[in-house]
Amino acid sequence: MTAPATLGRGLGRSFAVATVIGMVVFAVIQALVIYVTELGEECAPGVPEDPPSEIVVQCALALAISAPFGVALSVVLGRRLTTPTTVRLDEVIQSAKRMTGERLDERLPVSPSRDPLDRLSSALNDVLARVQRGVAAQQQFAADASHELRTPLAVISANLEVARRKPRDAAHWEHVADGTLAEVHRMHVLVDKLLQLSRAGAAGLHQERTDLRILAGTAAERATMIGKDRGITIELAPGPSVFGEVDPDAVGIVIDNLIRNAIDHSPAGQAVTIRVAAGPLMVVEDRGPGVPPELRTRIFEPFARGRATDRTAGSGLGLGLAICRRIVDGHRGSISVEERTGGGARFVVRLPPLEPTRS
């Protein structure tokens, strides 16, 4: 297999060609000078035909005549042969100067010829693409973490505000402290899980056999204080245990986000209902304004916003449902929204069925 030409080899070949051509010009002119000086010359008997001094004079004359032409020809040809490469280098340099931290999508130019400089540009473009993906993952992690920490912080705030409304005994404050420590631990779990997802995507999910009803019940219990503070009740519909092969921390993030989204879009005095069914299937229903058909796909994109109630208008970052879809996709499942019978939104999460245990 022929090794690919290198940039240095190409430039060396260009200068070698120019030098050889200059030497050929010198040799031709030298031959002409010697031929012209010898033409018609007769030597006396016993005298050498070409004494050394005469040969030196002839070579010096040939060099004096050919040197300007050889040097000029070498410079012109060398310039002509290397211009395409130097022009391409200038383009690469200018492109590199335009790259900034805010313009990571800029790439070095690559021509169709696929020469050595093109291969260098392609290799650097691959490095830039990896850097861009790394920076995007960091930005995604920062946005996701800031969004996900809102729920445990809201739970802690609600618990402390309720506890301060009237004098409490030591046992009650110990209970509040335990709840606060549990939420702090959950914040650590959230940050670790989001960091794993931002680095490895679906590979950061550690799936195990999990009772989805227990996950839903834990999420409903966490959201009870937030809903109570807004006059909204959280209901977990009764039913049998439903198991799935999931990452419990990641699916917990999905349920938390769906419940928080339902609370944000529910009017005071209404209920948010959570259902877990065989499939496995998880459903979160609210009695808010619902989601228009034209937004039911776009609402799962980052920073997309649906219609909120007046008291929650302007709140939220539009990241919760995008995080849900990324986690559900990592489980090879699906998430969708439809209209609830009687009004409101009905979010449905479908996960792959649990594989039968092999004996």
CSV table of C-alpha atoms in Angstrom, one decimal:
chain,number,residue,atom,x,y,z
A,1,MET,CA,0.0,0.0,0.0
A,2,THR,CA,1.4,3.4,-1.0
A,3,ALA,CA,2.1,5.7,1.9
A,4,PRO,CA,0.2,9.1,1.6
A,5,ALA,CA,2.3,12.0,0.6
A,6,THR,CA,3.3,14.5,3.3
A,7,LEU,CA,3.2,18.2,3.1
A,8,GLY,CA,7.0,18.5,3.6
A,9,ARG,CA,7.6,15.9,0.9
A,10,GLY,CA,5.4,17.9,-1.5
A,11,LEU,CA,7.2,21.2,-0.8
A,12,GLY,CA,10.6,19.4,-1.0
A,13,ARG,CA,9.6,17.9,-4.4
A,14,SER,CA,8.7,21.4,-5.7
A,15,PHE,CA,12.0,23.0,-4.7
A,16,ALA,CA,13.9,19.9,-6.1
A,17,VAL,CA,12.2,20.3,-9.5
A,18,ALA,CA,13.0,24.0,-9.6
A,19,THR,CA,16.7,23.3,-8.7
A,20,VAL,CA,17.0,20.6,-11.3
A,21,ILE,CA,15.6,22.8,-13.9
A,22,GLY,CA,18.1,25.6,-12.9
A,23,MET,CA,21.0,23.1,-13.2
A,24,VAL,CA,19.8,21.9,-16.6
A,25,VAL,CA,19.7,25.5,-17.8
A,26,PHE,CA,23.3,26.0,-16.5
A,27,ALA,CA,24.5,22.9,-18.2
A,28,VAL,CA,22.9,23.8,-21.5
A,29,ILE,CA,24.4,27.3,-21.5
A,30,GLN,CA,27.8,25.9,-20.5
A,31,ALA,CA,27.7,23.5,-23.4
A,32,LEU,CA,26.8,26.3,-25.8
A,33,VAL,CA,29.6,28.6,-24.6
A,34,ILE,CA,32.2,25.8,-25.0
A,35,TYR,CA,30.9,24.9,-28.4
A,36,VAL,CA,30.9,28.5,-29.6
A,37,THR,CA,34.4,29.2,-28.3
A,38,GLU,CA,35.8,25.9,-29.9
A,39,LEU,CA,34.0,26.5,-33.2
A,40,GLY,CA,36.7,27.2,-35.9
A,41,GLU,CA,39.6,27.1,-33.4
A,42,GLU,CA,42.8,25.4,-34.6
A,43,CYS,CA,45.6,24.4,-32.2
A,44,ALA,CA,49.4,24.5,-33.1
A,45,PRO,CA,51.3,21.3,-33.1
A,46,GLY,CA,52.4,20.2,-29.6
A,47,VAL,CA,50.0,22.6,-27.8
A,48,PRO,CA,47.1,21.0,-25.7
A,49,GLU,CA,43.7,21.4,-27.3
A,50,ASP,CA,42.1,22.8,-24.1
A,51,PRO,CA,44.5,24.0,-21.4
A,52,PRO,CA,43.1,24.1,-17.8
A,53,SER,CA,43.1,27.9,-17.6
A,54,GLU,CA,40.9,28.1,-20.8
A,55,ILE,CA,38.5,25.5,-19.4
A,56,VAL,CA,38.1,27.5,-16.2
A,57,VAL,CA,37.5,30.7,-18.1
A,58,GLN,CA,34.9,29.0,-20.3
A,59,CYS,CA,33.1,27.5,-17.2
A,60,ALA,CA,33.2,30.9,-15.5
A,61,LEU,CA,31.7,32.6,-18.5
A,62,ALA,CA,29.0,30.0,-18.8
A,63,LEU,CA,28.2,30.4,-15.1
A,64,ALA,CA,28.1,34.2,-15.4
A,65,ILE,CA,25.7,34.0,-18.3
A,66,SER,CA,23.4,31.2,-16.9
A,67,ALA,CA,23.3,32.2,-13.2
A,68,PRO,CA,20.8,35.1,-13.5
A,69,PHE,CA,18.6,33.0,-15.8
A,70,GLY,CA,18.9,29.9,-13.6
A,71,VAL,CA,18.2,31.7,-10.3
A,72,ALA,CA,15.3,33.7,-11.9
A,73,LEU,CA,13.8,30.5,-13.4
A,74,SER,CA,14.2,28.6,-10.1
A,75,VAL,CA,12.5,31.4,-8.1
A,76,VAL,CA,9.6,31.7,-10.6
A,77,LEU,CA,9.0,27.9,-10.8
A,78,GLY,CA,9.4,27.4,-7.1
A,79,ARG,CA,6.9,30.2,-6.5
A,80,ARG,CA,4.5,28.8,-9.0
A,81,LEU,CA,4.7,25.3,-7.6
A,82,THR,CA,4.3,26.3,-4.0
A,83,THR,CA,1.7,29.0,-4.4
A,84,PRO,CA,-1.3,26.6,-4.1
A,85,THR,CA,0.0,25.3,-0.8
A,86,THR,CA,0.8,28.7,0.6
A,87,VAL,CA,-2.6,30.1,-0.4
A,88,ARG,CA,-4.3,27.1,1.3
A,89,LEU,CA,-2.1,27.7,4.4
A,90,ASP,CA,-3.2,31.3,4.5
A,91,GLU,CA,-6.9,30.2,4.3
A,92,VAL,CA,-6.4,27.8,7.2
A,93,ILE,CA,-4.7,30.5,9.3
A,94,GLN,CA,-7.5,33.0,8.6
A,95,SER,CA,-10.1,30.4,9.6
A,96,ALA,CA,-8.2,29.5,12.7
A,97,LYS,CA,-8.1,33.2,13.7
A,98,ARG,CA,-11.9,33.4,13.4
A,99,MET,CA,-12.4,30.6,16.0
A,100,THR,CA,-13.5,31.8,19.4
A,101,GLY,CA,-15.1,30.2,22.4
A,102,GLU,CA,-18.5,31.5,21.1
A,103,ARG,CA,-17.9,30.3,17.6
A,104,LEU,CA,-16.9,26.6,18.1
A,105,ASP,CA,-18.8,25.7,15.0
A,106,GLU,CA,-16.2,27.3,12.8
A,107,ARG,CA,-14.1,24.7,10.8
A,108,LEU,CA,-11.0,24.7,8.7
A,109,PRO,CA,-11.5,24.7,4.9
A,110,VAL,CA,-11.1,21.3,3.1
A,111,SER,CA,-10.8,21.1,-0.7
A,112,PRO,CA,-12.0,18.2,-2.9
A,113,SER,CA,-8.4,17.4,-3.8
A,114,ARG,CA,-7.8,15.7,-0.4
A,115,ASP,CA,-4.1,16.6,-0.4
A,116,PRO,CA,-1.9,16.5,2.7
A,117,LEU,CA,-3.1,19.9,3.9
A,118,ASP,CA,-6.7,18.7,3.5
A,119,ARG,CA,-5.9,15.7,5.7
A,120,LEU,CA,-4.4,18.0,8.3
A,121,SER,CA,-7.5,20.2,8.2
A,122,SER,CA,-9.8,17.2,8.5
A,123,ALA,CA,-7.9,15.9,11.5
A,124,LEU,CA,-8.0,19.3,13.2
A,125,ASN,CA,-11.7,19.6,12.4
A,126,ASP,CA,-12.3,16.3,14.1
A,127,VAL,CA,-10.5,17.6,17.2
A,128,LEU,CA,-12.6,20.8,17.1
A,129,ALA,CA,-15.8,18.7,16.8
A,130,ARG,CA,-14.9,16.8,19.9
A,131,VAL,CA,-14.1,20.0,21.8
A,132,GLN,CA,-17.4,21.4,20.7
A,133,ARG,CA,-19.3,18.3,21.9
A,134,GLY,CA,-17.4,18.5,25.2
A,135,VAL,CA,-18.3,22.2,25.7
A,136,ALA,CA,-21.9,21.5,24.7
A,137,ALA,CA,-22.0,18.7,27.3
A,138,GLN,CA,-20.7,21.0,30.0
A,139,GLN,CA,-23.2,23.7,29.1
A,140,GLN,CA,-26.0,21.0,29.0
A,141,PHE,CA,-24.9,19.8,32.4
A,142,ALA,CA,-24.9,23.3,33.9
A,143,ALA,CA,-28.4,24.0,32.5
A,144,ASP,CA,-29.8,20.6,33.6
A,145,ALA,CA,-28.3,20.8,37.1
A,146,SER,CA,-29.6,24.3,37.7
A,147,HIS,CA,-33.1,23.1,36.6
A,148,GLU,CA,-33.1,19.9,38.6
A,149,LEU,CA,-31.9,21.5,41.8
A,150,ARG,CA,-35.0,23.7,41.8
A,151,THR,CA,-37.3,20.9,43.1
A,152,PRO,CA,-35.2,19.8,46.2
A,153,LEU,CA,-34.5,23.4,47.0
A,154,ALA,CA,-38.3,24.1,46.8
A,155,VAL,CA,-39.0,21.2,49.1
A,156,ILE,CA,-36.5,22.4,51.6
A,157,SER,CA,-37.8,25.9,51.5
A,158,ALA,CA,-41.5,24.8,51.8
A,159,ASN,CA,-40.6,22.5,54.8
A,160,LEU,CA,-38.7,25.3,56.6
A,161,GLU,CA,-41.4,27.9,55.9
A,162,VAL,CA,-44.1,25.6,57.3
A,163,ALA,CA,-42.0,24.8,60.4
A,164,ARG,CA,-41.5,28.5,61.2
A,165,ARG,CA,-45.2,29.4,61.2
A,166,LYS,CA,-45.6,28.4,64.8
A,167,PRO,CA,-43.5,27.2,67.7
A,168,ARG,CA,-42.3,23.6,67.3
A,169,ASP,CA,-40.9,21.1,69.7
A,170,ALA,CA,-37.4,19.4,69.3
A,171,ALA,CA,-38.9,16.3,67.8
A,172,HIS,CA,-40.5,18.2,65.0
A,173,TRP,CA,-37.4,20.1,64.2
A,174,GLU,CA,-35.5,16.9,64.2
A,175,HIS,CA,-38.0,15.6,61.6
A,176,VAL,CA,-37.5,18.7,59.5
A,177,ALA,CA,-33.7,18.3,59.7
A,178,ASP,CA,-34.1,14.7,58.6
A,179,GLY,CA,-36.2,15.8,55.6
A,180,THR,CA,-33.7,18.5,54.7
A,181,LEU,CA,-30.8,16.1,54.9
A,182,ALA,CA,-32.7,13.7,52.6
A,183,GLU,CA,-33.2,16.4,50.1
A,184,VAL,CA,-29.5,17.4,50.3
A,185,HIS,CA,-28.6,13.8,49.6
A,186,ARG,CA,-31.0,13.8,46.7
A,187,MET,CA,-29.2,16.9,45.3
A,188,HIS,CA,-25.9,15.0,45.4
A,189,VAL,CA,-27.6,12.1,43.5
A,190,LEU,CA,-29.1,14.5,40.9
A,191,VAL,CA,-25.8,16.2,40.2
A,192,ASP,CA,-23.9,12.9,39.9
A,193,LYS,CA,-26.5,11.4,37.6
A,194,LEU,CA,-26.7,14.5,35.4
A,195,LEU,CA,-22.9,14.5,35.2
A,196,GLN,CA,-22.9,10.9,34.1
A,197,LEU,CA,-25.6,11.6,31.5
A,198,SER,CA,-23.8,14.6,30.1
A,199,ARG,CA,-20.5,12.7,29.8
A,200,ALA,CA,-21.7,9.3,28.6
A,201,GLY,CA,-25.4,9.7,27.4
A,202,ALA,CA,-27.3,6.5,27.6
A,203,ALA,CA,-24.1,4.7,28.7
A,204,GLY,CA,-24.3,6.7,31.9
A,205,LEU,CA,-27.6,4.8,32.8
A,206,HIS,CA,-27.2,2.0,35.3
A,207,GLN,CA,-30.3,-0.1,34.8
A,208,GLU,CA,-31.7,-2.6,37.4
A,209,ARG,CA,-35.0,-4.3,38.2
A,210,THR,CA,-37.0,-1.5,39.9
A,211,ASP,CA,-40.5,-1.2,41.3
A,212,LEU,CA,-41.9,1.8,39.4
A,213,ARG,CA,-44.8,2.3,41.8
A,214,ILE,CA,-42.3,2.9,44.6
A,215,LEU,CA,-40.5,5.4,42.5
A,216,ALA,CA,-43.7,7.2,41.7
A,217,GLY,CA,-44.8,7.1,45.4
A,218,THR,CA,-41.5,8.6,46.5
A,219,ALA,CA,-41.7,11.4,43.9
A,220,ALA,CA,-45.4,12.1,44.9
A,221,GLU,CA,-44.4,12.4,48.5
A,222,ARG,CA,-41.6,14.8,47.7
A,223,ALA,CA,-43.9,17.0,45.6
A,224,THR,CA,-46.7,17.1,48.3
A,225,MET,CA,-45.2,20.1,50.1
A,226,ILE,CA,-44.7,22.0,46.9
A,227,GLY,CA,-48.3,21.3,45.8
A,228,LYS,CA,-49.7,22.0,49.2
A,229,ASP,CA,-48.1,25.4,49.2
A,230,ARG,CA,-49.9,26.1,45.9
A,231,GLY,CA,-53.2,24.6,46.9
A,232,ILE,CA,-52.7,21.5,44.7
A,233,THR,CA,-53.0,17.9,45.8
A,234,ILE,CA,-50.8,15.1,44.5
A,235,GLU,CA,-52.6,11.7,44.0
A,236,LEU,CA,-51.1,8.3,43.3
A,237,ALA,CA,-53.7,6.1,41.8
A,238,PRO,CA,-53.8,2.7,43.6
A,239,GLY,CA,-52.7,-0.5,41.8
A,240,PRO,CA,-50.2,-3.4,41.9
A,241,SER,CA,-46.5,-3.2,41.7
A,242,VAL,CA,-45.0,-2.7,38.2
A,243,PHE,CA,-41.4,-3.6,37.6
A,244,GLY,CA,-39.1,-2.3,34.9
A,245,GLU,CA,-35.4,-2.5,34.0
A,246,VAL,CA,-34.5,1.1,34.5
A,247,ASP,CA,-32.0,3.5,36.2
A,248,PRO,CA,-34.0,4.4,39.3
A,249,ASP,CA,-32.3,7.7,39.9
A,250,ALA,CA,-32.8,8.8,36.2
A,251,VAL,CA,-36.4,7.7,36.1
A,252,GLY,CA,-36.9,9.5,39.4
A,253,ILE,CA,-35.8,12.7,37.7
A,254,VAL,CA,-38.4,12.0,34.9
A,255,ILE,CA,-41.2,11.6,37.4
A,256,ASP,CA,-40.2,14.6,39.5
A,257,ASN,CA,-40.1,16.8,36.3
A,258,LEU,CA,-43.5,15.6,35.1
A,259,ILE,CA,-45.1,16.2,38.5
A,260,ARG,CA,-43.4,19.6,38.8
A,261,ASN,CA,-44.6,20.5,35.3
A,262,ALA,CA,-48.1,19.5,36.2
A,263,ILE,CA,-48.1,21.6,39.4
A,264,ASP,CA,-46.8,24.6,37.5
A,265,HIS,CA,-49.7,24.3,35.0
A,266,SER,CA,-52.5,23.5,37.4
A,267,PRO,CA,-54.9,26.0,38.9
A,268,ALA,CA,-55.2,26.2,42.7
A,269,GLY,CA,-57.7,23.7,44.2
A,270,GLN,CA,-57.0,21.0,41.5
A,271,ALA,CA,-55.2,17.7,41.7
A,272,VAL,CA,-52.3,16.1,39.9
A,273,THR,CA,-52.7,12.3,39.3
A,274,ILE,CA,-50.0,9.8,38.9
A,275,ARG,CA,-50.7,6.3,37.5
A,276,VAL,CA,-48.4,3.3,37.0
A,277,ALA,CA,-49.6,0.5,34.9
A,278,ALA,CA,-48.3,-2.7,33.2
A,279,GLY,CA,-46.3,-2.1,30.1
A,280,PRO,CA,-44.6,-0.6,31.9
A,281,LEU,CA,-46.5,2.7,31.7
A,282,MET,CA,-46.3,5.9,33.8
A,283,VAL,CA,-48.9,8.6,33.4
A,284,VAL,CA,-49.0,12.1,35.0
A,285,GLU,CA,-52.3,14.1,34.5
A,286,ASP,CA,-53.1,17.7,35.4
A,287,ARG,CA,-56.2,19.8,35.0
A,288,GLY,CA,-54.5,22.9,33.6
A,289,PRO,CA,-54.9,24.5,30.2
A,290,GLY,CA,-53.4,21.5,28.3
A,291,VAL,CA,-51.0,21.5,25.4
A,292,PRO,CA,-52.2,22.6,21.9
A,293,PRO,CA,-51.7,19.9,19.2
A,294,GLU,CA,-49.1,22.0,17.4
A,295,LEU,CA,-46.9,22.1,20.5
A,296,ARG,CA,-47.1,18.5,21.5
A,297,THR,CA,-43.8,17.6,19.8
A,298,ARG,CA,-41.9,20.8,20.2
A,299,ILE,CA,-42.6,21.0,23.9
A,300,PHE,CA,-40.0,18.3,24.5
A,301,GLU,CA,-37.2,20.4,22.9
A,302,PRO,CA,-34.9,22.4,25.1
A,303,PHE,CA,-36.2,25.8,26.2
A,304,ALA,CA,-39.6,25.2,24.7
A,305,ARG,CA,-42.5,26.5,26.8
A,306,GLY,CA,-46.1,25.6,27.0
A,307,ARG,CA,-49.0,27.6,28.2
A,308,ALA,CA,-48.8,28.1,32.0
A,309,THR,CA,-51.3,29.4,34.5
A,310,ASP,CA,-51.3,33.1,35.3
A,311,ARG,CA,-49.6,32.6,38.6
A,312,THR,CA,-46.7,30.6,37.1
A,313,ALA,CA,-46.3,32.6,33.8
A,314,GLY,CA,-42.7,33.4,33.2
A,315,SER,CA,-41.3,30.7,35.6
A,316,GLY,CA,-39.3,27.7,34.5
A,317,LEU,CA,-36.5,27.4,31.9
A,318,GLY,CA,-38.2,25.0,29.5
A,319,LEU,CA,-35.7,22.3,30.2
A,320,GLY,CA,-37.6,19.8,32.3
A,321,LEU,CA,-39.4,18.0,29.5
A,322,ALA,CA,-36.3,18.0,27.3
A,323,ILE,CA,-34.4,16.2,30.2
A,324,CYS,CA,-37.3,13.7,30.5
A,325,ARG,CA,-37.1,12.9,26.8
A,326,ARG,CA,-33.3,12.4,26.8
A,327,ILE,CA,-33.6,10.0,29.8
A,328,VAL,CA,-36.5,8.1,28.3
A,329,ASP,CA,-34.7,7.8,25.0
A,330,GLY,CA,-31.7,6.4,26.8
A,331,HIS,CA,-34.0,3.7,28.1
A,332,ARG,CA,-35.3,3.0,24.5
A,333,GLY,CA,-38.7,4.2,25.6
A,334,SER,CA,-41.0,7.0,24.5
A,335,ILE,CA,-42.7,10.0,26.1
A,336,SER,CA,-45.7,11.9,24.7
A,337,VAL,CA,-48.4,14.3,25.7
A,338,GLU,CA,-52.1,14.1,24.9
A,339,GLU,CA,-55.3,15.8,26.0
A,340,ARG,CA,-56.8,14.5,29.3
A,341,THR,CA,-60.4,13.5,29.3
A,342,GLY,CA,-62.2,16.4,30.9
A,343,GLY,CA,-59.4,18.9,30.1
A,344,GLY,CA,-55.8,19.3,31.0
A,345,ALA,CA,-52.6,17.4,29.9
A,346,ARG,CA,-51.8,13.8,30.1
A,347,PHE,CA,-48.1,12.9,29.9
A,348,VAL,CA,-47.4,9.2,29.1
A,349,VAL,CA,-44.0,7.5,29.5
A,350,ARG,CA,-43.7,4.1,27.9
A,351,LEU,CA,-40.7,1.9,28.8
A,352,PRO,CA,-39.5,-1.4,27.3
A,353,PRO,CA,-41.1,-4.5,28.9
A,354,LEU,CA,-39.1,-6.3,31.5
A,355,GLU,CA,-37.3,-9.3,30.0
A,356,PRO,CA,-38.3,-12.6,31.5
A,357,THR,CA,-35.9,-14.1,33.9
A,358,ARG,CA,-33.9,-17.0,32.5
A,359,SER,CA,-33.8,-20.1,34.5
